[in-house]
PDB file of C-alpha atoms in Angstrom:
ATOM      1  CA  UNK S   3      45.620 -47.637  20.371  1.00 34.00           C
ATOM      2  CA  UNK S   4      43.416 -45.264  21.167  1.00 34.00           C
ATOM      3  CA  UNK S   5      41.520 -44.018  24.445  1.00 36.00           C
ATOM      4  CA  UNK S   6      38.369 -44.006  26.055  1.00 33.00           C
ATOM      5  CA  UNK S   7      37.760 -40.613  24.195  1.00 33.00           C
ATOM      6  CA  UNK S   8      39.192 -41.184  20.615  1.00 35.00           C
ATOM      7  CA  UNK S   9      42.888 -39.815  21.773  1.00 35.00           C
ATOM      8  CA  UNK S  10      45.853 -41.444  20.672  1.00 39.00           C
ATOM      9  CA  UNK S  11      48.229 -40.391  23.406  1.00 42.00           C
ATOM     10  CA  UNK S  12      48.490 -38.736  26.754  1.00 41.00           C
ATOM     11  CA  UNK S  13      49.635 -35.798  25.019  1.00 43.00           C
ATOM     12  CA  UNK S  14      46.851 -35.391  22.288  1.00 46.00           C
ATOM     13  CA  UNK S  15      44.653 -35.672  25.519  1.00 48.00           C
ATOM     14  CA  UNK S  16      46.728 -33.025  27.096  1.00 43.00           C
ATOM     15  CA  UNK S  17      46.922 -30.624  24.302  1.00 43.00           C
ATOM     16  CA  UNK S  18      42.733 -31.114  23.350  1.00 47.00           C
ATOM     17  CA  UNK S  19      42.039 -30.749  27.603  1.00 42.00           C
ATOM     18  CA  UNK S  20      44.152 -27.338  26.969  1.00 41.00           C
ATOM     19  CA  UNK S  21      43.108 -26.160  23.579  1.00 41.00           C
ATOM     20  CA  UNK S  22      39.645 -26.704  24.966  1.00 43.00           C
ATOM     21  CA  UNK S  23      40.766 -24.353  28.359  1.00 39.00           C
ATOM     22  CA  UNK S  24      42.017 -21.076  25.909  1.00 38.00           C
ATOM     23  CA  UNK S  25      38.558 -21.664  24.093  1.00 39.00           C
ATOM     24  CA  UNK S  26      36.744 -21.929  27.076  1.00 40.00           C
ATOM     25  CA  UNK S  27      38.273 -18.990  29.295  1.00 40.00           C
ATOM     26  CA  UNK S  28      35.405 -17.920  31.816  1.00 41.00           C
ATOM     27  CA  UNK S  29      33.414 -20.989  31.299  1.00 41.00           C
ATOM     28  CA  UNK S  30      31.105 -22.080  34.461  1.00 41.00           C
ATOM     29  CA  UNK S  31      32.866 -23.493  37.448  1.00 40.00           C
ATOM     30  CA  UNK S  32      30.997 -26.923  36.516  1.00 38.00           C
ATOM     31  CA  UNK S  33      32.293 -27.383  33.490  1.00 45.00           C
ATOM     32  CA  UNK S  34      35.025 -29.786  33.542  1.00 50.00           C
ATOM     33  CA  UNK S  35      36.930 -32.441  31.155  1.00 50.00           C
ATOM     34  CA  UNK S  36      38.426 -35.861  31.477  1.00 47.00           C
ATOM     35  CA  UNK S  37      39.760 -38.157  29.246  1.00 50.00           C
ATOM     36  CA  UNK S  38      40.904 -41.835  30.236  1.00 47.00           C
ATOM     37  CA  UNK S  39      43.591 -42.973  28.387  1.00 42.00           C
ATOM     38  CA  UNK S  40      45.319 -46.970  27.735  1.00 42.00           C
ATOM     39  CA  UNK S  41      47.048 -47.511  30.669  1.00 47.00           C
ATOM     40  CA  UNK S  42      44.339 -45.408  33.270  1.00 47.00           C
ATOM     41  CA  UNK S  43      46.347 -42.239  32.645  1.00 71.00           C
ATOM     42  CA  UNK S  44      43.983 -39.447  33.388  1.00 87.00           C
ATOM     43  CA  UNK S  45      43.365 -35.683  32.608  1.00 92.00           C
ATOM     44  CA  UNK S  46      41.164 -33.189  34.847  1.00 95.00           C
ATOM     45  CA  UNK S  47      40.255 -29.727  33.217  1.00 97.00           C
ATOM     46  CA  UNK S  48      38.185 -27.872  34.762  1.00 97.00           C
ATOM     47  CA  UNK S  49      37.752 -23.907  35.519  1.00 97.00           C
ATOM     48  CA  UNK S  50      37.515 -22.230  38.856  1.00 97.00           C
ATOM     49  CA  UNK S  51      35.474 -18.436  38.540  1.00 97.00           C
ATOM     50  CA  UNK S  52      36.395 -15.393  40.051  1.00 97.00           C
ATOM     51  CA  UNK S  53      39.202 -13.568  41.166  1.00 96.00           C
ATOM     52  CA  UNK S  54      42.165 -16.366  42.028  1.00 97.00           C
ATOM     53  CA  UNK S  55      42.628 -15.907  46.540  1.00 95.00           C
ATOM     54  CA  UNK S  56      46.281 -17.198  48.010  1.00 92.00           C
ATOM     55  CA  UNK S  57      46.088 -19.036  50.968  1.00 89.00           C
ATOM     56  CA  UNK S  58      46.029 -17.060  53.908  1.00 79.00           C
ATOM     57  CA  UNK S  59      47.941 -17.329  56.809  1.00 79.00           C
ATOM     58  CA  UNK S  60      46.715 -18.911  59.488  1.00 74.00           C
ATOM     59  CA  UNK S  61      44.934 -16.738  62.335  1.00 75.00           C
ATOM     60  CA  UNK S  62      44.874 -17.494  66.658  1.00 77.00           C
ATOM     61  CA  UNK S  63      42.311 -16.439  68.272  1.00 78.00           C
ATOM     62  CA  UNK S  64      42.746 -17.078  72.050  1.00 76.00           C
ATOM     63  CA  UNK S  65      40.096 -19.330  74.371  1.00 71.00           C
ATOM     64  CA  UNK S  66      39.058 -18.663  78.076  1.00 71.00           C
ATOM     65  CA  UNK S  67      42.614 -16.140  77.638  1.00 71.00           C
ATOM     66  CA  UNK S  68      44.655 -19.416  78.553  1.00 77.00           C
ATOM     67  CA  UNK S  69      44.063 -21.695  75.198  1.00 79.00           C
ATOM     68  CA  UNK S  70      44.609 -20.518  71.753  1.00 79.00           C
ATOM     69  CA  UNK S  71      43.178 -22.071  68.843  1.00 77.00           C
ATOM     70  CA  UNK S  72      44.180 -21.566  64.910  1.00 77.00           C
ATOM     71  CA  UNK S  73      42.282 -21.271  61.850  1.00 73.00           C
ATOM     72  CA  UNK S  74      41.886 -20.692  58.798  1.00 76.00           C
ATOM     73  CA  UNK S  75      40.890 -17.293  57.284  1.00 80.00           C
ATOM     74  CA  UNK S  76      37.521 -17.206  56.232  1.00 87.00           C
ATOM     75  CA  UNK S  77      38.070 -15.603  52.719  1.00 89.00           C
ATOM     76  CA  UNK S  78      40.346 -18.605  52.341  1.00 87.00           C
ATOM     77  CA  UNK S  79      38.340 -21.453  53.563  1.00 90.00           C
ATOM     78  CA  UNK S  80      35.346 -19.896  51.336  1.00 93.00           C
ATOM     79  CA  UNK S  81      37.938 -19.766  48.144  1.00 95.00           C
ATOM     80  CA  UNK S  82      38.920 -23.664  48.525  1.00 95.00           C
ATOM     81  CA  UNK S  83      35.203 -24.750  49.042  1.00 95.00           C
ATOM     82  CA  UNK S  84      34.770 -23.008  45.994  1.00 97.00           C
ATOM     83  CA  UNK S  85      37.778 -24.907  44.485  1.00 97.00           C
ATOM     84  CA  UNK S  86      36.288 -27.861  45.982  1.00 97.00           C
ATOM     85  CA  UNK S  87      33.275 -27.658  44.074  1.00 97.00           C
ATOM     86  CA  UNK S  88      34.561 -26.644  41.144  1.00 97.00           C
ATOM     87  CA  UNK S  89      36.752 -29.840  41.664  1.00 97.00           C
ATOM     88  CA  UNK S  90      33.790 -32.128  42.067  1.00 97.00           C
ATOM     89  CA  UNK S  91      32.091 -31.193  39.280  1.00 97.00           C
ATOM     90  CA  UNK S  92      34.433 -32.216  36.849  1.00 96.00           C
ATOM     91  CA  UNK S  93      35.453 -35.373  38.180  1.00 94.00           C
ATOM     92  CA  UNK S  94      31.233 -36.301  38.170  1.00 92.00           C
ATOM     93  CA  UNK S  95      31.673 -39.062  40.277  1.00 91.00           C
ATOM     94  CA  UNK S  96      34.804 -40.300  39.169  1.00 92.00           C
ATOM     95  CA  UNK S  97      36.971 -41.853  41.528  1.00 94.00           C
ATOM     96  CA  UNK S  98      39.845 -40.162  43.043  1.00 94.00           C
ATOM     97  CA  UNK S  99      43.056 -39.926  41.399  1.00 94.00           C
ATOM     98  CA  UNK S 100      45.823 -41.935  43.373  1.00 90.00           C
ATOM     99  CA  UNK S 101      49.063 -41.720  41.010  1.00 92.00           C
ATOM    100  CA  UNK S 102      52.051 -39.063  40.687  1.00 96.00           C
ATOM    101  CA  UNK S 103      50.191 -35.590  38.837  1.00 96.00           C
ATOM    102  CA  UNK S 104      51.572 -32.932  36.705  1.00 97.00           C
ATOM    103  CA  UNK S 105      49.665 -29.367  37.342  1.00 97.00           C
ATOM    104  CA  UNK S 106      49.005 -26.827  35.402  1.00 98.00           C
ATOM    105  CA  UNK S 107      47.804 -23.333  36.594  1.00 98.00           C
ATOM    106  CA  UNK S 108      46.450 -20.295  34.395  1.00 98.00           C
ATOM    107  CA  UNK S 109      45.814 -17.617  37.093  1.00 98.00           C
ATOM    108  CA  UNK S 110      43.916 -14.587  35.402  1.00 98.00           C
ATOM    109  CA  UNK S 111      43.375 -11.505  37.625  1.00 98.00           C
ATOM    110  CA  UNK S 112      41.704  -8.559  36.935  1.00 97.00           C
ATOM    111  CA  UNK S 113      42.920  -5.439  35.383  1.00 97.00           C
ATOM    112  CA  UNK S 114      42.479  -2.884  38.219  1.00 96.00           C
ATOM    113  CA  UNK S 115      39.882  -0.443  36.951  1.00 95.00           C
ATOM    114  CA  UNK S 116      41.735   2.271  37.981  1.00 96.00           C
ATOM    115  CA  UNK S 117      44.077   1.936  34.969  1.00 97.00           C
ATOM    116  CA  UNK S 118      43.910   4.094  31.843  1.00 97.00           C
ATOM    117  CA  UNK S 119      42.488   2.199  28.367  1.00 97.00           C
ATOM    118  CA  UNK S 120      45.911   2.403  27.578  1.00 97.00           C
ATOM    119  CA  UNK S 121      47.497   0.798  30.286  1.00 97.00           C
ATOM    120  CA  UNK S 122      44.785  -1.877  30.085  1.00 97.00           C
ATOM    121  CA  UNK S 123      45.403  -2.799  26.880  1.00 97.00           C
ATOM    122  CA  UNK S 124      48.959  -3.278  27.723  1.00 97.00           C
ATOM    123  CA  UNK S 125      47.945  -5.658  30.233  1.00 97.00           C
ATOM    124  CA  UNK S 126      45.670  -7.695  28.612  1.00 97.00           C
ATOM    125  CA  UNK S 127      48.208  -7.858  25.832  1.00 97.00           C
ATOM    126  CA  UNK S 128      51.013  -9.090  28.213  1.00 96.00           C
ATOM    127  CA  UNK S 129      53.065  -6.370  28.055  1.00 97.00           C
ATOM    128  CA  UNK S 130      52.415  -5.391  31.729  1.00 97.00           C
ATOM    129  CA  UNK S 131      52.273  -8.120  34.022  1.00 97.00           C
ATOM    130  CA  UNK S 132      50.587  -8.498  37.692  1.00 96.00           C
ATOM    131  CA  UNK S 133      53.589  -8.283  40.415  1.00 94.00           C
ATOM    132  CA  UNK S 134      50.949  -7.623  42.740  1.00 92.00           C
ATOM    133  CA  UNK S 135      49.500  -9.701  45.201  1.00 94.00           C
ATOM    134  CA  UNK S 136      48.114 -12.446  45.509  1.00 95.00           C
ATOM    135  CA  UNK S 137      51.542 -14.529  45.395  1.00 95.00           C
ATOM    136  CA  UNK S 138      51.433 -17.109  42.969  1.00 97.00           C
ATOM    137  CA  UNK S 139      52.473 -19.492  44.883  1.00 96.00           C
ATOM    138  CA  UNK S 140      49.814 -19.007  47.577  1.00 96.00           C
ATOM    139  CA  UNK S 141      47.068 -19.187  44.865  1.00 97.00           C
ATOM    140  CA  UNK S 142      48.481 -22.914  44.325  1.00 97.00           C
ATOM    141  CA  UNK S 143      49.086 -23.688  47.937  1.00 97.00           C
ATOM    142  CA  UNK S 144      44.173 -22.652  47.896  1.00 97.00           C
ATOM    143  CA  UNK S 145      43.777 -24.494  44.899  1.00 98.00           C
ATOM    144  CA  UNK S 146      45.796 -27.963  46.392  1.00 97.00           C
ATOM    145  CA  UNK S 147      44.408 -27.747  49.593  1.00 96.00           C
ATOM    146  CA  UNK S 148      40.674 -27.094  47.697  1.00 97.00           C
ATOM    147  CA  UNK S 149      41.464 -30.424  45.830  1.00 97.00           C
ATOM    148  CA  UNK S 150      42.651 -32.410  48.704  1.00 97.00           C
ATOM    149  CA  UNK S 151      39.908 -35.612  48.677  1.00 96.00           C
ATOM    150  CA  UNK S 152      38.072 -34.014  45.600  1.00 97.00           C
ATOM    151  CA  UNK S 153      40.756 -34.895  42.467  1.00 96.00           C
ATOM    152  CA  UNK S 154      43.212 -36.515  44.548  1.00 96.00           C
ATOM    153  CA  UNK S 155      43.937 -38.016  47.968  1.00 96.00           C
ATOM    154  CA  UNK S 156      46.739 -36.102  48.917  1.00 96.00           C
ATOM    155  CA  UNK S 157      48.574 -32.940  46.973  1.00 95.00           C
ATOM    156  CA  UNK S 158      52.042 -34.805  47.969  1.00 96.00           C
ATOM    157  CA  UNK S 159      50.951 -36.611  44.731  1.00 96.00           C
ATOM    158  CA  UNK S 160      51.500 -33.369  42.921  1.00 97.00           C
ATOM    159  CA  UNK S 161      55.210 -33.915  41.099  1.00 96.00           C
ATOM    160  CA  UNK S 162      55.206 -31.438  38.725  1.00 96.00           C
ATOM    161  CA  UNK S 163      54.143 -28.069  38.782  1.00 97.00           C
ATOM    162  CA  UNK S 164      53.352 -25.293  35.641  1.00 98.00           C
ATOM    163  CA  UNK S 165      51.983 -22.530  36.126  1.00 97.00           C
ATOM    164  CA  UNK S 166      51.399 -18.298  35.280  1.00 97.00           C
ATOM    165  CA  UNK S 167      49.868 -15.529  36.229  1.00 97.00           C
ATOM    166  CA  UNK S 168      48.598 -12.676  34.021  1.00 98.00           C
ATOM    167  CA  UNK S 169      45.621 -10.269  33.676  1.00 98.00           C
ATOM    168  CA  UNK S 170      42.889 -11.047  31.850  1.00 97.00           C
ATOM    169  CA  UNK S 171      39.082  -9.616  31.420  1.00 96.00           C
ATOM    170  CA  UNK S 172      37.578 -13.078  32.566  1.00 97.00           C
ATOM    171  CA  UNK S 173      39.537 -13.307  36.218  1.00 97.00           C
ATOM    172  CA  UNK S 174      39.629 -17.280  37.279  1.00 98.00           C
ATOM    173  CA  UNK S 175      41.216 -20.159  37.288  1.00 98.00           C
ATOM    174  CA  UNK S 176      41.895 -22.453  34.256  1.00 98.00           C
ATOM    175  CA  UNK S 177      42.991 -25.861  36.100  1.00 98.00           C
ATOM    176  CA  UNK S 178      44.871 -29.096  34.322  1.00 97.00           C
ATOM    177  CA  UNK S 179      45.824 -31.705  36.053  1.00 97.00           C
ATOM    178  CA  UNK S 180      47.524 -35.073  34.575  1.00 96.00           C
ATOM    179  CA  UNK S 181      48.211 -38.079  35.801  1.00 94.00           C
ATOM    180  CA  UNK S 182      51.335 -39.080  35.171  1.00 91.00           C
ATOM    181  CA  UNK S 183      52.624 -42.924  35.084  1.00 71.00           C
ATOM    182  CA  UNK S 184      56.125 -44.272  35.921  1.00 61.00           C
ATOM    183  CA  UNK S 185      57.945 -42.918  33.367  1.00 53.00           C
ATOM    184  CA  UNK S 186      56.719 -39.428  32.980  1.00 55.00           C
TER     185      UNK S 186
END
């Protein structure tokens, strides 16, 4: 049986939402794929521009000198409203998803420019990778929290995670995310 889109399993879906990510790398933050399968089962692809931002810790500013107050950074809150839209665009008025989600996360920084051609090269052929900031895991903690009421209700619904970072001419983004039924 097949789909709302002509796929014949979650994982044909999957793979065509992906294949369609590598040909796509730098696309426009509003373009964004779904495909509905049997069973609701539902894949989000969808590319967030730009050079990935972890989530920042948060920062207290003090009120009146006897009240402090937290927030959030402001290069942080502007990277998840840009998350956020990039988000909303691809769902198009969908509604939110509200099962368990697998995740998967291409983070492509920039080569510094610093670097010789040589070096470069190396880089965007994998053989040097970015151990520099920003922490992977902090560019995932932006891009949840971006998503929060946009994809999903909550990022607790996030079960599995996959995810890499390398460099890359296009710097961005390239977001999956699967919904995933009882089984798996």
């Amino acid at each position: 049986m097949q789909g709302a889109l002509g796929f014949e399993s979650a994982a044909a879906c999957a793979t065509s939402a992906v294949r369609s990510a590598v040909s796509d790398r730098g696309g426009e933050a509003s373009r964004g794929r779904e495909c509905t399968l049997a069973g609701a089962k539902k894949v989000v692809e969808f590319v967030v521009p730009g050079t990935p931002v972890g989530k920042g810790r948060p920062k207290v500013a003090s009120r009146g000198g006897k009240f402090a107050q937290l927030y959030t950074p402001e290069k942080t809150a502007n990277y998840e409203g840009l998350v956020a839209h990039s988000g909303h665009a691809a769902m198009a008025g969908r509604p939110l998803i509200e099962g368990a989600v697998f995740v998967n996360l291409d983070i492509r920084l920039p080569v510094p420019s610093s670097w010789s051609n040589r070096k470069r090269l190396m880089a965007l052929d994998g053989k040097v990778h970015p151990t520099k900031k920003p922490d992977i895991d902090n560019v995932e903690k932006a891009i949840f929290d971006g998503l929060n009421g946009v994809v999903w209700k909550d990022d607790v619904q996030v079960v599995s995670v996959q995810k890499q970072k390398r460099y890359s001419n296009v710097p961005g983004v390239d977001v999956l995310i699967r919904e995933i039924g009882p089984g798996g």
